[in-house]
Amino acid sequence: MANAKRMGSLLLRLIAFGATLTAVIVMVTARDKATFFTVSYEARFSDTPAFKYFVVAYTIVSIYGFLVLFLPSESLLWRLVVALDLVFTMLLTSGASAALAIGYVGKKGNPNAGWLPICGQVPKYCNQATVALVAGFIGLIIYTMLVLHSIHAVLNPLLLQKS
Amino acid sequence: MANAKRMGSLLLRLIAFGATLTAVIVMVTARDKATFFTVSYEARFSDTPAFKYFVVAYTIVSIYGFLVLFLPSESLLWRLVVALDLVFTMLLTSGASAALAIGYVGKKGNPNAGWLPICGQVPKYCNQATVALVAGFIGLIIYTMLVLHSIHAVLNPLLLQKS
């Protein structure tokens, strides 16, 4: 039973690692050329600070997610992993929220501020950024589940002791 | 000792509640009129989806923070508060990150996307949004400390049992 649970959590971590890595790769390779009159311009993630932050945050968590996969099951460090999971989940939340807020302006624009949507000019870039965001949110949801599950697992025996 | 700790955590919660409430009030009251030629326009937080999300997220957490202040110290619900703190801290992270990403574009613009900064036109609105963001981040930092402290407190006895 404990073994099945461990395998399940390891599988979740593997999927989460895949999702965060996909988010980074898709975002970094997102490019599209737009031509305004005679000036041609290539849109990249590094044009937008929020997307740069997204890539940095998801790269850090991907490295962490990769390393945790190789932590032996009897290691005492697993206790530390609960706290690290929490910190890195907050990093994902922050990166995904910032990128989503900017991506929304890119798609819909903000007429009140006079910011025009750019997806019409660089549709390929826009679609890839959307895919990266979806992969990013999948990774975020899995990490949130892992954190809530760890907290539940840690609190539950204490709750039983009390009652 | 346990009592002093409880008072300390209650004081932190009181400051966090004050910070999140301040963030909401300052953001909601942020207004400034700009005149373009003959058209006058009033900037408000509700012009920007990310700021609306910030206000909703911080309002929810302010209500929660207010209610927790009145939870009796012997209540078993305190165990649940660890998980709720975590969920609401993630909500704050998300709201603050989205609002910061948009606020950054408002201040600096994004030349690559052709989005111009708007703070020159509506400086009062911009300053109030900045104050709201600072208050928001103070609240977020305190909640993060509370969550990490709860996890530490819960994990520590388990660590001692193991060693």
Coordinates of C-alpha atoms in Angstrom, one line a residue:
Chain A
M1 CA 0.0 0.0 0.0
A2 CA 2.7 2.5 1.0
N3 CA 4.6 1.3 -2.1
A4 CA 1.7 1.9 -4.4
K5 CA 1.3 5.4 -2.9
R6 CA 4.9 6.1 -3.5
M7 CA 4.7 5.0 -7.1
G8 CA 1.7 7.2 -7.6
S9 CA 3.4 10.2 -6.2
L10 CA 6.5 9.5 -8.3
L11 CA 4.3 9.2 -11.4
L12 CA 2.7 12.5 -10.6
R13 CA 6.2 14.1 -10.2
L14 CA 7.2 12.6 -13.5
I15 CA 4.2 14.2 -15.2
A16 CA 4.8 17.5 -13.4
F17 CA 8.4 17.5 -14.5
G18 CA 7.3 16.8 -18.1
A19 CA 4.8 19.6 -18.0
T20 CA 7.2 22.2 -16.6
L21 CA 9.9 21.2 -19.0
T22 CA 7.5 21.3 -22.0
A23 CA 6.4 24.8 -20.8
V24 CA 10.0 26.0 -20.9
I25 CA 10.9 24.5 -24.3
V26 CA 7.7 25.6 -26.0
M27 CA 8.0 29.2 -24.6
V28 CA 11.7 29.5 -25.5
T29 CA 11.2 28.3 -29.0
A30 CA 8.1 30.5 -29.6
R31 CA 9.0 32.9 -32.5
D32 CA 7.2 34.6 -35.3
K33 CA 8.2 37.3 -37.8
A34 CA 5.9 40.2 -38.4
T35 CA 6.4 42.8 -41.1
F36 CA 5.2 46.4 -40.6
F37 CA 5.6 48.1 -44.0
T38 CA 9.2 47.5 -44.7
V39 CA 10.4 46.8 -41.2
S40 CA 10.4 43.1 -40.2
Y41 CA 10.5 42.1 -36.6
E42 CA 10.8 38.8 -34.8
A43 CA 8.7 38.3 -31.7
R44 CA 10.4 36.2 -29.0
F45 CA 9.7 35.4 -25.3
S46 CA 12.6 37.6 -24.3
D47 CA 10.8 40.7 -25.5
T48 CA 8.5 40.4 -22.5
P49 CA 9.8 40.6 -18.9
A50 CA 6.9 38.5 -17.6
F51 CA 7.6 35.7 -20.1
K52 CA 11.3 35.8 -19.2
Y53 CA 10.3 35.4 -15.5
F54 CA 8.0 32.5 -16.5
V55 CA 10.9 30.8 -18.3
V56 CA 13.3 31.3 -15.3
A57 CA 10.8 30.1 -12.7
Y58 CA 9.8 27.0 -14.7
T59 CA 13.5 26.2 -15.5
I60 CA 14.3 26.3 -11.7
V61 CA 11.3 24.1 -10.9
S62 CA 12.1 21.7 -13.7
I63 CA 15.7 21.2 -12.4
Y64 CA 14.3 20.6 -8.9
G65 CA 11.6 18.2 -10.2
F66 CA 14.3 16.3 -12.0
L67 CA 16.5 16.0 -9.0
V68 CA 13.7 14.9 -6.7
L69 CA 12.9 11.9 -9.0
F70 CA 16.3 10.4 -7.9
L71 CA 15.9 10.9 -4.1
P72 CA 16.0 7.5 -2.4
S73 CA 12.7 6.7 -0.8
E74 CA 14.2 6.2 2.7
S75 CA 16.0 9.6 2.6
L76 CA 15.2 11.9 5.5
L77 CA 15.3 14.7 2.9
W78 CA 11.8 13.8 2.0
R79 CA 10.7 15.9 5.0
L80 CA 12.4 18.9 3.5
V81 CA 10.8 18.2 0.2
V82 CA 7.4 19.2 1.6
A83 CA 8.7 22.7 2.4
L84 CA 10.6 22.9 -1.0
D85 CA 7.5 21.7 -2.9
L86 CA 5.6 24.6 -1.3
V87 CA 8.2 27.2 -2.1
F88 CA 8.5 26.0 -5.7
T89 CA 4.7 25.8 -6.1
M90 CA 4.5 29.4 -5.1
L91 CA 7.2 30.2 -7.7
L92 CA 5.2 28.4 -10.4
T93 CA 2.0 30.2 -9.3
S94 CA 3.8 33.5 -9.6
G95 CA 5.4 32.8 -13.0
A96 CA 2.2 31.4 -14.5
S97 CA 0.0 34.3 -13.2
A98 CA 2.4 37.0 -14.5
A99 CA 2.7 35.3 -17.9
L100 CA -1.1 34.8 -18.1
A101 CA -1.8 38.5 -17.3
I102 CA 0.5 39.6 -20.1
G103 CA -0.6 36.9 -22.5
Y104 CA -4.2 38.1 -21.9
V105 CA -3.2 41.7 -22.9
G106 CA -1.4 40.2 -26.0
K107 CA -4.6 38.4 -27.0
K108 CA -7.3 40.9 -26.1
G109 CA -5.4 44.1 -25.7
N110 CA -6.4 46.8 -23.2
P111 CA -8.4 49.5 -24.9
N112 CA -8.4 51.7 -21.8
A113 CA -4.6 51.8 -21.7
G114 CA -4.4 52.0 -25.5
W115 CA -2.6 48.7 -25.7
L116 CA -3.4 46.8 -28.9
P117 CA -3.5 43.0 -29.1
I118 CA -0.5 41.6 -31.0
C119 CA -1.7 38.1 -31.7
G120 CA -3.0 39.1 -35.1
Q121 CA 0.5 40.1 -36.2
V122 CA 2.4 37.1 -34.7
P123 CA -0.1 34.2 -34.6
K124 CA 2.5 31.5 -34.4
Y125 CA 4.3 33.1 -31.5
C126 CA 1.0 33.7 -29.7
N127 CA -0.2 30.1 -30.2
Q128 CA 3.1 28.7 -28.8
A129 CA 2.9 31.0 -25.8
T130 CA -0.6 29.7 -25.2
V131 CA 0.6 26.1 -25.3
A132 CA 3.4 26.9 -22.9
L133 CA 0.9 28.5 -20.5
V134 CA -1.4 25.5 -20.7
A135 CA 1.6 23.1 -20.0
G136 CA 2.7 25.5 -17.2
F137 CA -0.8 25.4 -15.5
I138 CA -0.9 21.6 -15.7
G139 CA 2.5 21.5 -13.9
L140 CA 1.2 24.0 -11.4
I141 CA -1.9 22.0 -10.7
I142 CA 0.0 18.8 -10.1
Y143 CA 2.5 20.5 -7.8
T144 CA -0.5 22.0 -5.8
M145 CA -2.0 18.5 -5.5
L146 CA 1.3 17.1 -4.3
V147 CA 1.7 19.9 -1.7
L148 CA -1.9 19.5 -0.4
H149 CA -1.5 15.8 -0.3
S150 CA 1.7 16.0 1.7
I151 CA 0.1 18.4 4.2
H152 CA -2.9 16.1 4.5
A153 CA -0.6 13.1 5.0
V154 CA 1.3 15.0 7.7
L155 CA -1.7 16.4 9.5
N156 CA -4.0 13.4 9.4
P157 CA -2.1 11.2 12.0
L158 CA -2.0 14.3 14.2
L159 CA -5.8 14.8 13.8
L160 CA -6.4 11.1 14.7
Q161 CA -4.1 11.4 17.8
K162 CA -6.2 14.4 19.0
S163 CA -9.6 12.9 18.6
Chain B
M1 CA 6.1 30.0 25.9
A2 CA 3.2 28.5 23.8
N3 CA 1.1 31.5 24.7
A4 CA 3.8 33.9 23.6
K5 CA 4.1 32.1 20.3
R6 CA 0.4 32.2 19.9
M7 CA 0.3 35.9 20.6
G8 CA 3.2 36.4 18.0
S9 CA 1.3 34.5 15.3
L10 CA -1.9 36.4 16.1
L11 CA 0.0 39.7 15.8
L12 CA 1.4 38.6 12.5
R13 CA -2.1 37.7 11.3
L14 CA -3.3 41.1 12.4
I15 CA -0.6 42.9 10.4
A16 CA -1.3 40.6 7.4
F17 CA -5.0 41.4 7.6
G18 CA -4.2 45.1 7.8
A19 CA -1.8 44.8 4.7
T20 CA -4.3 42.9 2.5
L21 CA -7.2 45.2 3.5
T22 CA -5.0 48.3 2.8
A23 CA -4.1 46.8 -0.6
V24 CA -7.8 46.4 -1.5
I25 CA -8.8 49.9 -0.3
V26 CA -5.9 51.7 -1.9
M27 CA -6.4 49.8 -5.2
V28 CA -10.2 50.4 -5.3
T29 CA -9.9 54.1 -4.6
A30 CA -7.1 54.6 -7.2
R31 CA -8.4 57.1 -9.8
D32 CA -7.0 59.8 -12.0
K33 CA -8.4 61.9 -14.8
A34 CA -6.5 62.2 -18.0
T35 CA -7.4 64.6 -20.9
F36 CA -6.5 63.7 -24.4
F37 CA -7.3 66.8 -26.5
T38 CA -10.9 67.3 -25.7
V39 CA -11.7 63.8 -24.4
S40 CA -11.4 63.3 -20.7
Y41 CA -11.0 59.8 -19.3
E42 CA -10.9 58.5 -15.7
A43 CA -8.5 55.6 -15.1
R44 CA -9.8 53.1 -12.5
F45 CA -8.6 49.6 -11.4
S46 CA -11.6 48.1 -13.1
D47 CA -10.1 49.1 -16.5
T48 CA -7.5 46.3 -16.1
P49 CA -8.6 42.6 -15.6
A50 CA -5.4 41.9 -13.7
F51 CA -6.1 44.6 -11.2
K52 CA -9.7 43.4 -10.8
Y53 CA -8.4 39.9 -10.1
F54 CA -5.9 41.4 -7.5
V55 CA -8.9 43.1 -5.8
V56 CA -11.0 40.0 -5.7
A57 CA -8.1 37.8 -4.5
Y58 CA -7.1 40.2 -1.7
T59 CA -10.8 40.8 -0.7
I60 CA -11.3 37.0 -0.2
V61 CA -8.1 36.7 1.8
S62 CA -8.9 39.8 3.9
I63 CA -12.3 38.2 4.9
Y64 CA -10.5 34.9 5.7
G65 CA -7.8 36.7 7.7
F66 CA -10.5 38.6 9.6
L67 CA -12.4 35.4 10.5
V68 CA -9.3 33.5 11.6
L69 CA -8.5 36.2 14.2
F70 CA -11.6 35.1 16.1
L71 CA -10.9 31.4 16.0
P72 CA -10.6 30.1 19.6
S73 CA -7.1 28.8 20.3
E74 CA -8.3 25.4 21.4
S75 CA -10.4 24.8 18.2
L76 CA -9.5 21.8 16.1
L77 CA -10.1 23.9 13.1
W78 CA -6.5 25.3 13.5
R79 CA -5.3 22.1 11.8
L80 CA -7.5 23.1 8.8
V81 CA -6.0 26.6 8.9
V82 CA -2.6 25.2 7.8
A83 CA -4.1 24.0 4.6
L84 CA -6.3 27.1 4.1
D85 CA -3.3 29.4 4.7
L86 CA -1.5 27.6 2.0
V87 CA -4.4 27.9 -0.5
F88 CA -4.9 31.6 0.3
T89 CA -1.2 32.3 0.1
M90 CA -1.2 30.9 -3.4
L91 CA -4.2 33.1 -4.3
L92 CA -2.2 36.1 -3.0
T93 CA 0.9 35.1 -5.0
S94 CA -1.2 34.8 -8.1
G95 CA -3.0 38.1 -7.7
A96 CA 0.1 40.0 -6.7
S97 CA 2.1 38.6 -9.6
A98 CA -0.5 39.3 -12.3
A99 CA -1.0 42.9 -11.0
L100 CA 2.8 43.4 -10.8
A101 CA 3.3 42.2 -14.4
I102 CA 0.6 44.6 -15.7
G103 CA 1.8 47.4 -13.4
Y104 CA 5.3 47.0 -14.9
V105 CA 3.9 47.5 -18.4
G106 CA 1.9 50.5 -17.2
K107 CA 5.1 52.1 -15.8
K108 CA 7.7 51.1 -18.4
G109 CA 5.6 50.1 -21.4
N110 CA 6.7 47.3 -23.8
P111 CA 8.3 48.8 -26.9
N112 CA 8.4 45.4 -28.6
A113 CA 4.6 45.1 -28.4
G114 CA 4.0 48.8 -29.0
W115 CA 2.4 49.2 -25.6
L116 CA 3.2 52.7 -24.2
P117 CA 3.5 53.5 -20.5
I118 CA 0.5 55.2 -19.1
C119 CA 1.9 56.5 -15.8
G120 CA 2.8 59.9 -17.4
Q121 CA -0.8 60.5 -18.1
V122 CA -2.4 59.3 -14.9
P123 CA 0.4 59.7 -12.2
K124 CA -2.0 59.7 -9.2
Y125 CA -3.6 56.4 -10.3
C126 CA -0.2 54.9 -10.9
N127 CA 1.2 55.9 -7.5
Q128 CA -1.9 54.5 -5.7
A129 CA -1.6 51.2 -7.6
T130 CA 2.1 51.0 -6.6
V131 CA 1.2 51.6 -2.9
A132 CA -1.5 48.9 -3.2
L133 CA 1.1 46.5 -4.7
V134 CA 3.6 47.2 -1.9
A135 CA 0.9 46.6 0.7
G136 CA -0.1 43.5 -1.2
F137 CA 3.4 42.1 -1.2
I138 CA 3.8 42.8 2.6
G139 CA 0.6 40.7 3.2
L140 CA 1.9 38.0 0.9
I141 CA 5.3 37.8 2.7
I142 CA 3.7 37.5 6.1
Y143 CA 1.3 34.8 4.9
T144 CA 4.3 32.9 3.4
M145 CA 6.1 33.2 6.8
L146 CA 3.0 31.8 8.6
V147 CA 2.7 28.9 6.2
L148 CA 6.4 28.0 6.4
H149 CA 6.3 28.3 10.1
S150 CA 3.2 26.0 10.4
I151 CA 4.9 23.4 8.2
H152 CA 8.1 23.7 10.2
A153 CA 6.1 23.3 13.5
V154 CA 4.3 20.3 12.1
L155 CA 7.3 18.6 10.6
N156 CA 9.8 19.3 13.5
P157 CA 8.4 16.8 16.1
L158 CA 8.2 14.2 13.3
L159 CA 11.8 14.8 12.5
L160 CA 12.8 14.4 16.1
Q161 CA 10.8 11.2 16.4
K162 CA 12.7 9.8 13.4
S163 CA 16.2 10.6 14.6

